[in-house]
């Protein structure tokens, strides 16, 4: 199969992850059981997920043989070693700018050992310097897909979406962190230029204006309204991840499809599950498009594969270190 190109435009963070027996209450101080420092940021995590989705393992052939994964972002002069980490995973870092005198974005991640759930606080740092002029630096070949999140300035995200539309490039938006109320109309207006909108239930609730949750009809009806809304706005494929309840999605040919969650041995840390889903989904979508497969079938395959990959992620601690390689996902069995 001919090689393809995915361009990830987004954040690069230094993650400080603290594991605790539980989350602290307001005004309460508790002691962490461990603290680690590692590469993170939604952009970096999703780029690594794309690369690992097309590479058997760390000792396998380079993902560049199959998938050219490029990233555009920014770091401070304090974290150049993280560019090496990205490159070692098969991500091309030529367009990542290191800003002298600036600090790299940072995230404090608190993980509850009881549930594997997390709370995250970020400070943008150099991510705030990823400006709307970045697409002028893109040289051929044109990417098959551009992936965006919301940890870089919204102005940049919107500019990339509209520029990509003019150039006929498919865009996947992961609207995370969840947008502020003042940003909702801008994002909804830009939706007409999206091929893929991938979000979790919190982000879906904010974008739709109603609670997404519950069981049975209580969950299904709000999701169907959300899918109808974004299909009406022009989004070709809308995907909502629901954690332990699985994934629901809508395509041009299907109004509502549900995929169950995959059984896991133990939920250790959910931090990079969403980013893993995005990366694996993106690779499968581009592969299917290159093979001229019907888009509805491609999305079915992509969601199933991404769901399996995310199930492996939550069995490990950390953000980027927990993202599985292709061979690890091949070993996952679906839920009975």
Short mmCIF file of C-alpha atoms in Angstrom, two decimals:
data_model
loop_
_atom_site.label_atom_id
_atom_site.label_comp_id
_atom_site.label_asym_id
_atom_site.label_seq_id
_atom_site.Cartn_x
_atom_site.Cartn_y
_atom_site.Cartn_z
CA UNK A 1 0.00 0.00 0.00
CA UNK A 2 1.23 3.50 -0.84
CA UNK A 3 2.28 5.67 2.07
CA UNK A 4 -0.09 8.34 3.35
CA UNK A 5 0.34 11.54 5.33
CA UNK A 6 -1.44 12.72 8.46
CA UNK A 7 -0.74 16.18 9.87
CA UNK A 8 -1.42 16.80 13.57
CA UNK A 9 -1.58 20.45 14.59
CA UNK A 10 -1.79 20.89 18.32
CA UNK A 11 -0.33 21.03 21.78
CA UNK A 12 2.83 19.66 23.31
CA UNK A 13 2.94 19.58 27.10
CA UNK A 14 5.09 18.43 29.94
CA UNK A 15 2.78 16.26 32.06
CA UNK A 16 3.24 16.01 35.82
CA UNK A 17 1.10 13.03 36.79
CA UNK A 18 0.26 12.40 40.43
CA UNK A 19 -1.45 9.19 41.50
CA UNK A 20 -3.59 9.37 44.63
CA UNK A 21 -5.90 7.05 46.55
CA UNK A 22 -8.74 9.49 45.79
CA UNK A 23 -9.34 13.04 44.61
CA UNK A 24 -8.90 15.75 47.27
CA UNK A 25 -11.92 17.73 48.37
CA UNK A 26 -12.12 21.57 48.37
CA UNK A 27 -9.42 23.02 50.62
CA UNK A 28 -7.98 19.56 51.32
CA UNK A 29 -4.34 18.50 50.96
CA UNK A 30 -3.51 14.85 50.39
CA UNK A 31 -0.28 13.01 49.63
CA UNK A 32 0.30 11.43 46.23
CA UNK A 33 1.56 7.87 46.05
CA UNK A 34 3.74 8.72 43.04
CA UNK A 35 4.61 11.54 40.65
CA UNK A 36 6.01 11.26 37.12
CA UNK A 37 7.13 13.76 34.48
CA UNK A 38 6.59 12.83 30.83
CA UNK A 39 5.62 14.02 27.37
CA UNK A 40 1.94 14.86 26.96
CA UNK A 41 -0.46 17.31 25.37
CA UNK A 42 -3.38 16.27 23.19
CA UNK A 43 -1.53 17.09 19.98
CA UNK A 44 1.58 15.12 20.91
CA UNK A 45 -0.46 12.18 22.23
CA UNK A 46 -2.55 11.99 19.06
CA UNK A 47 0.53 12.21 16.83
CA UNK A 48 2.14 9.35 18.76
CA UNK A 49 -1.09 7.35 18.54
CA UNK A 50 -1.13 7.80 14.75
CA UNK A 51 2.48 6.65 14.52
CA UNK A 52 2.02 3.63 16.80
CA UNK A 53 -1.17 2.67 14.96
CA UNK A 54 0.96 1.96 11.89
CA UNK A 55 4.00 0.43 13.57
CA UNK A 56 4.08 -3.12 15.04
CA UNK A 57 6.14 -2.15 18.09
CA UNK A 58 9.08 -0.12 19.30
CA UNK A 59 11.51 -2.51 17.59
CA UNK A 60 9.44 -2.84 14.43
CA UNK A 61 9.90 -1.03 11.12
CA UNK A 62 9.51 2.73 11.17
CA UNK A 63 5.98 4.04 10.71
CA UNK A 64 7.44 6.31 8.02
CA UNK A 65 7.46 3.20 5.74
CA UNK A 66 3.66 3.20 5.83
CA UNK A 67 2.40 6.44 7.40
CA UNK A 68 4.07 9.83 7.34
CA UNK A 69 2.96 11.45 10.59
CA UNK A 70 3.90 15.12 10.78
CA UNK A 71 3.26 17.50 13.65
CA UNK A 72 3.07 21.28 13.87
CA UNK A 73 3.34 22.79 17.34
CA UNK A 74 5.56 24.75 19.68
CA UNK A 75 7.76 24.14 22.70
CA UNK A 76 9.98 26.28 24.85
CA UNK A 77 13.74 26.03 24.89
CA UNK A 78 13.36 24.06 28.15
CA UNK A 79 11.96 20.84 26.63
CA UNK A 80 13.86 19.99 23.46
CA UNK A 81 14.23 16.38 24.64
CA UNK A 82 10.53 15.88 24.01
CA UNK A 83 11.06 16.48 20.31
CA UNK A 84 13.43 13.52 20.38
CA UNK A 85 10.73 11.47 22.10
CA UNK A 86 8.23 12.32 19.36
CA UNK A 87 10.76 11.48 16.66
CA UNK A 88 11.60 8.14 18.28
CA UNK A 89 7.93 7.19 17.92
CA UNK A 90 7.97 7.95 14.18
CA UNK A 91 6.61 11.52 14.25
CA UNK A 92 8.21 14.09 11.94
CA UNK A 93 9.03 17.16 14.08
CA UNK A 94 10.54 19.46 11.43
CA UNK A 95 7.68 21.96 11.77
CA UNK A 96 7.68 22.14 15.57
CA UNK A 97 9.15 25.46 16.65
CA UNK A 98 11.30 25.87 19.74
CA UNK A 99 10.87 29.37 21.19
CA UNK A 100 13.87 30.75 23.04
CA UNK A 101 13.00 32.14 26.45
CA UNK A 102 9.54 30.54 26.50
CA UNK A 103 8.36 27.57 28.51
CA UNK A 104 6.63 24.49 27.14
CA UNK A 105 2.99 23.98 28.03
CA UNK A 106 2.41 22.08 31.24
CA UNK A 107 -0.31 19.86 32.66
CA UNK A 108 -0.92 18.66 36.18
CA UNK A 109 -2.75 15.33 36.02
CA UNK A 110 -4.28 13.82 39.17
CA UNK A 111 -5.26 10.17 38.80
CA UNK A 112 -7.47 8.37 41.29
CA UNK A 113 -6.09 4.88 41.90
CA UNK A 114 -9.55 3.78 42.99
CA UNK A 115 -11.18 4.41 39.60
CA UNK A 116 -8.43 5.31 37.11
CA UNK A 117 -10.28 8.56 36.37
CA UNK A 118 -8.38 11.85 36.23
CA UNK A 119 -8.57 15.59 36.74
CA UNK A 120 -6.30 17.76 34.57
CA UNK A 121 -5.23 21.40 34.75
CA UNK A 122 -3.15 22.86 31.91
CA UNK A 123 -1.22 26.05 31.28
CA UNK A 124 -0.63 26.77 27.57
CA UNK A 125 2.97 28.02 27.62
CA UNK A 126 4.42 27.86 24.09
CA UNK A 127 1.21 26.29 22.76
CA UNK A 128 -0.29 29.79 22.78
CA UNK A 129 2.28 30.75 20.11
CA UNK A 130 0.92 28.35 17.49
CA UNK A 131 -0.50 31.06 15.22
CA UNK A 132 -2.81 31.04 12.18
CA UNK A 133 0.12 31.55 9.79
CA UNK A 134 1.30 27.94 10.26
CA UNK A 135 -0.35 26.52 7.14
CA UNK A 136 1.81 28.75 4.95
CA UNK A 137 4.73 26.53 5.89
CA UNK A 138 3.16 23.32 4.59
CA UNK A 139 4.90 21.98 1.50
CA UNK A 140 3.61 19.21 -0.78
CA UNK A 141 2.58 16.46 -0.56
CA UNK A 142 -0.75 17.64 0.79
CA UNK A 143 -1.82 15.63 3.88
CA UNK A 144 -4.64 13.14 3.58
CA UNK A 145 -6.00 14.33 6.92
CA UNK A 146 -5.41 17.17 9.39
CA UNK A 147 -6.10 16.56 13.08
CA UNK A 148 -6.89 19.46 15.43
CA UNK A 149 -7.76 19.92 19.12
CA UNK A 150 -8.46 22.99 21.29
CA UNK A 151 -5.24 23.28 23.34
CA UNK A 152 -3.89 25.84 20.85
CA UNK A 153 -5.55 29.23 20.09
CA UNK A 154 -9.08 28.92 18.67
CA UNK A 155 -8.20 31.50 16.01
CA UNK A 156 -5.57 29.10 14.69
CA UNK A 157 -7.91 26.12 14.77
CA UNK A 158 -10.61 27.96 12.81
CA UNK A 159 -8.13 29.33 10.28
CA UNK A 160 -6.74 25.84 9.64
CA UNK A 161 -10.25 24.38 9.23
CA UNK A 162 -11.27 26.95 6.61
CA UNK A 163 -7.91 26.87 4.80
CA UNK A 164 -8.06 23.07 4.62
CA UNK A 165 -11.57 23.23 3.22
CA UNK A 166 -10.43 25.55 0.43
CA UNK A 167 -7.62 23.12 -0.38
CA UNK A 168 -9.89 20.06 -0.30
CA UNK A 169 -8.19 18.48 2.76
CA UNK A 170 -10.25 16.45 5.24
CA UNK A 171 -10.18 17.71 8.85
CA UNK A 172 -10.78 15.84 12.11
CA UNK A 173 -11.61 18.07 15.08
CA UNK A 174 -11.39 16.79 18.63
CA UNK A 175 -13.02 19.69 20.58
CA UNK A 176 -11.02 19.15 23.75
CA UNK A 177 -10.70 20.66 26.23
CA UNK A 178 -14.42 21.40 26.08
CA UNK A 179 -14.97 24.84 24.51
CA UNK A 180 -16.03 27.87 26.50
CA UNK A 181 -19.61 29.14 25.93
CA UNK A 182 -18.31 32.13 23.95
CA UNK A 183 -16.59 29.74 21.51
CA UNK A 184 -19.57 27.48 20.77
CA UNK A 185 -21.05 29.44 17.87
CA UNK A 186 -17.66 29.74 16.16
CA UNK A 187 -17.08 26.01 16.44
CA UNK A 188 -20.59 25.16 15.27
CA UNK A 189 -20.17 27.47 12.27
CA UNK A 190 -16.88 25.79 11.39
CA UNK A 191 -18.51 22.35 11.61
CA UNK A 192 -19.67 22.58 8.01
CA UNK A 193 -16.02 22.20 6.99
CA UNK A 194 -15.39 19.05 9.08
CA UNK A 195 -15.11 15.50 7.82
CA UNK A 196 -14.86 14.09 11.35
CA UNK A 197 -15.93 15.38 14.77
CA UNK A 198 -14.70 13.15 17.61
CA UNK A 199 -15.55 14.01 21.22
CA UNK A 200 -16.35 12.53 24.62
CA UNK A 201 -19.69 12.81 26.38
CA UNK A 202 -18.70 15.94 28.35
CA UNK A 203 -17.72 17.78 25.18
CA UNK A 204 -20.84 16.46 23.44
CA UNK A 205 -23.04 17.79 26.26
CA UNK A 206 -21.49 21.24 25.97
CA UNK A 207 -21.72 21.37 22.18
CA UNK A 208 -25.30 20.08 22.13
CA UNK A 209 -26.57 22.00 25.15
CA UNK A 210 -28.11 18.95 26.82
CA UNK A 211 -26.97 16.18 29.12
CA UNK A 212 -25.49 13.10 27.48
CA UNK A 213 -25.68 10.13 29.82
CA UNK A 214 -28.00 7.67 31.49
CA UNK A 215 -29.04 4.36 29.99
CA UNK A 216 -31.25 3.17 27.15
CA UNK A 217 -33.57 5.83 25.73
CA UNK A 218 -32.31 8.42 28.22
CA UNK A 219 -28.92 8.25 26.51
CA UNK A 220 -29.96 7.38 22.97
CA UNK A 221 -32.41 10.20 22.31
CA UNK A 222 -30.04 13.10 23.22
CA UNK A 223 -27.32 11.49 21.10
CA UNK A 224 -29.65 11.12 18.14
CA UNK A 225 -30.57 14.81 18.42
CA UNK A 226 -26.88 15.72 18.59
CA UNK A 227 -26.06 13.61 15.53
CA UNK A 228 -28.95 15.13 13.60
CA UNK A 229 -27.81 18.63 14.56
CA UNK A 230 -24.24 18.19 13.38
CA UNK A 231 -25.25 16.31 10.26
CA UNK A 232 -27.45 19.29 9.48
CA UNK A 233 -24.50 21.61 10.01
CA UNK A 234 -22.49 19.62 7.48
CA UNK A 235 -20.31 17.25 9.56
CA UNK A 236 -19.90 13.98 7.65
CA UNK A 237 -19.05 11.76 10.64
CA UNK A 238 -19.74 12.49 14.31
CA UNK A 239 -18.37 10.19 17.01
CA UNK A 240 -19.05 10.34 20.77
CA UNK A 241 -16.98 8.19 23.12
CA UNK A 242 -18.80 7.14 26.29
CA UNK A 243 -16.09 5.53 28.40
CA UNK A 244 -17.19 2.23 29.89
CA UNK A 245 -20.46 2.47 27.93
CA UNK A 246 -18.70 2.27 24.55
CA UNK A 247 -18.99 4.54 21.51
CA UNK A 248 -21.86 5.95 19.45
CA UNK A 249 -21.55 7.53 16.03
CA UNK A 250 -23.35 8.88 13.00
CA UNK A 251 -22.22 8.87 9.36
CA UNK A 252 -23.63 10.06 6.06
CA UNK A 253 -25.29 6.66 5.65
CA UNK A 254 -26.18 5.89 9.30
CA UNK A 255 -28.04 8.05 11.79
CA UNK A 256 -27.11 6.13 14.95
CA UNK A 257 -24.69 3.25 15.54
CA UNK A 258 -23.51 1.92 18.90
CA UNK A 259 -20.39 -0.11 19.68
CA UNK A 260 -19.98 -1.69 23.12
CA UNK A 261 -16.92 -1.10 25.26
CA UNK A 262 -14.15 -3.69 25.30
CA UNK A 263 -13.50 -5.68 28.48
CA UNK A 264 -10.30 -4.74 30.30
CA UNK A 265 -8.42 -6.46 33.11
CA UNK A 266 -8.14 -3.30 35.22
CA UNK A 267 -8.74 0.43 34.66
CA UNK A 268 -5.43 1.99 35.70
CA UNK A 269 -5.47 5.44 34.08
CA UNK A 270 -7.87 6.95 31.52
CA UNK A 271 -5.70 9.97 30.69
CA UNK A 272 -4.77 9.24 27.05
CA UNK A 273 -7.73 7.04 26.08
CA UNK A 274 -9.40 9.73 24.00
CA UNK A 275 -6.17 10.66 22.23
CA UNK A 276 -5.48 7.01 21.45
CA UNK A 277 -8.97 6.69 19.99
CA UNK A 278 -8.41 9.72 17.75
CA UNK A 279 -5.04 8.49 16.46
CA UNK A 280 -6.16 4.95 15.66
CA UNK A 281 -9.41 6.18 14.15
CA UNK A 282 -7.52 8.63 11.93
CA UNK A 283 -5.12 6.01 10.57
CA UNK A 284 -7.94 3.59 9.71
CA UNK A 285 -9.96 6.34 8.02
CA UNK A 286 -7.06 7.40 5.81
CA UNK A 287 -6.16 3.79 4.95
CA UNK A 288 -9.77 3.11 3.95
CA UNK A 289 -9.97 6.25 1.85
CA UNK A 290 -6.73 5.34 0.05
CA UNK A 291 -8.24 1.92 -0.70
CA UNK A 292 -11.36 3.60 -2.15
CA UNK A 293 -13.62 1.81 0.35
CA UNK A 294 -17.13 3.09 1.05
CA UNK A 295 -16.95 5.73 3.77
CA UNK A 296 -19.66 4.17 5.96
CA UNK A 297 -17.75 0.88 6.01
CA UNK A 298 -14.48 2.70 6.70
CA UNK A 299 -15.99 4.47 9.72
CA UNK A 300 -17.35 1.18 11.10
CA UNK A 301 -13.88 -0.37 10.91
CA UNK A 302 -12.15 2.75 12.25
CA UNK A 303 -14.42 3.06 15.30
CA UNK A 304 -14.04 -0.63 16.16
CA UNK A 305 -10.26 -0.48 15.88
CA UNK A 306 -10.00 2.78 17.85
CA UNK A 307 -12.26 1.37 20.56
CA UNK A 308 -9.97 -1.61 20.98
CA UNK A 309 -6.87 0.60 21.10
CA UNK A 310 -8.35 2.84 23.79
CA UNK A 311 -9.12 -0.26 25.88
CA UNK A 312 -5.40 -1.08 25.97
CA UNK A 313 -4.48 2.48 26.93
CA UNK A 314 -6.53 2.53 30.13
CA UNK A 315 -4.76 -0.61 31.37
CA UNK A 316 -1.50 1.36 31.73
CA UNK A 317 -0.40 4.44 33.68
CA UNK A 318 0.60 7.73 32.08
CA UNK A 319 -0.30 9.59 28.89
CA UNK A 320 1.98 8.96 25.91
CA UNK A 321 3.67 5.90 27.49
CA UNK A 322 0.30 4.15 27.73
CA UNK A 323 -0.56 4.43 24.02
CA UNK A 324 -0.43 0.92 22.52
CA UNK A 325 1.51 -0.25 19.48
CA UNK A 326 -0.25 -1.89 16.57
CA UNK A 327 0.59 -5.44 17.68
CA UNK A 328 -0.85 -4.82 21.16
CA UNK A 329 -4.18 -3.79 19.64
CA UNK A 330 -4.19 -6.82 17.33
CA UNK A 331 -4.32 -8.98 20.47
CA UNK A 332 -7.50 -7.37 21.85
CA UNK A 333 -10.66 -9.45 21.81
CA UNK A 334 -14.04 -7.80 21.60
CA UNK A 335 -16.46 -7.86 24.50
CA UNK A 336 -18.73 -10.92 24.51
#
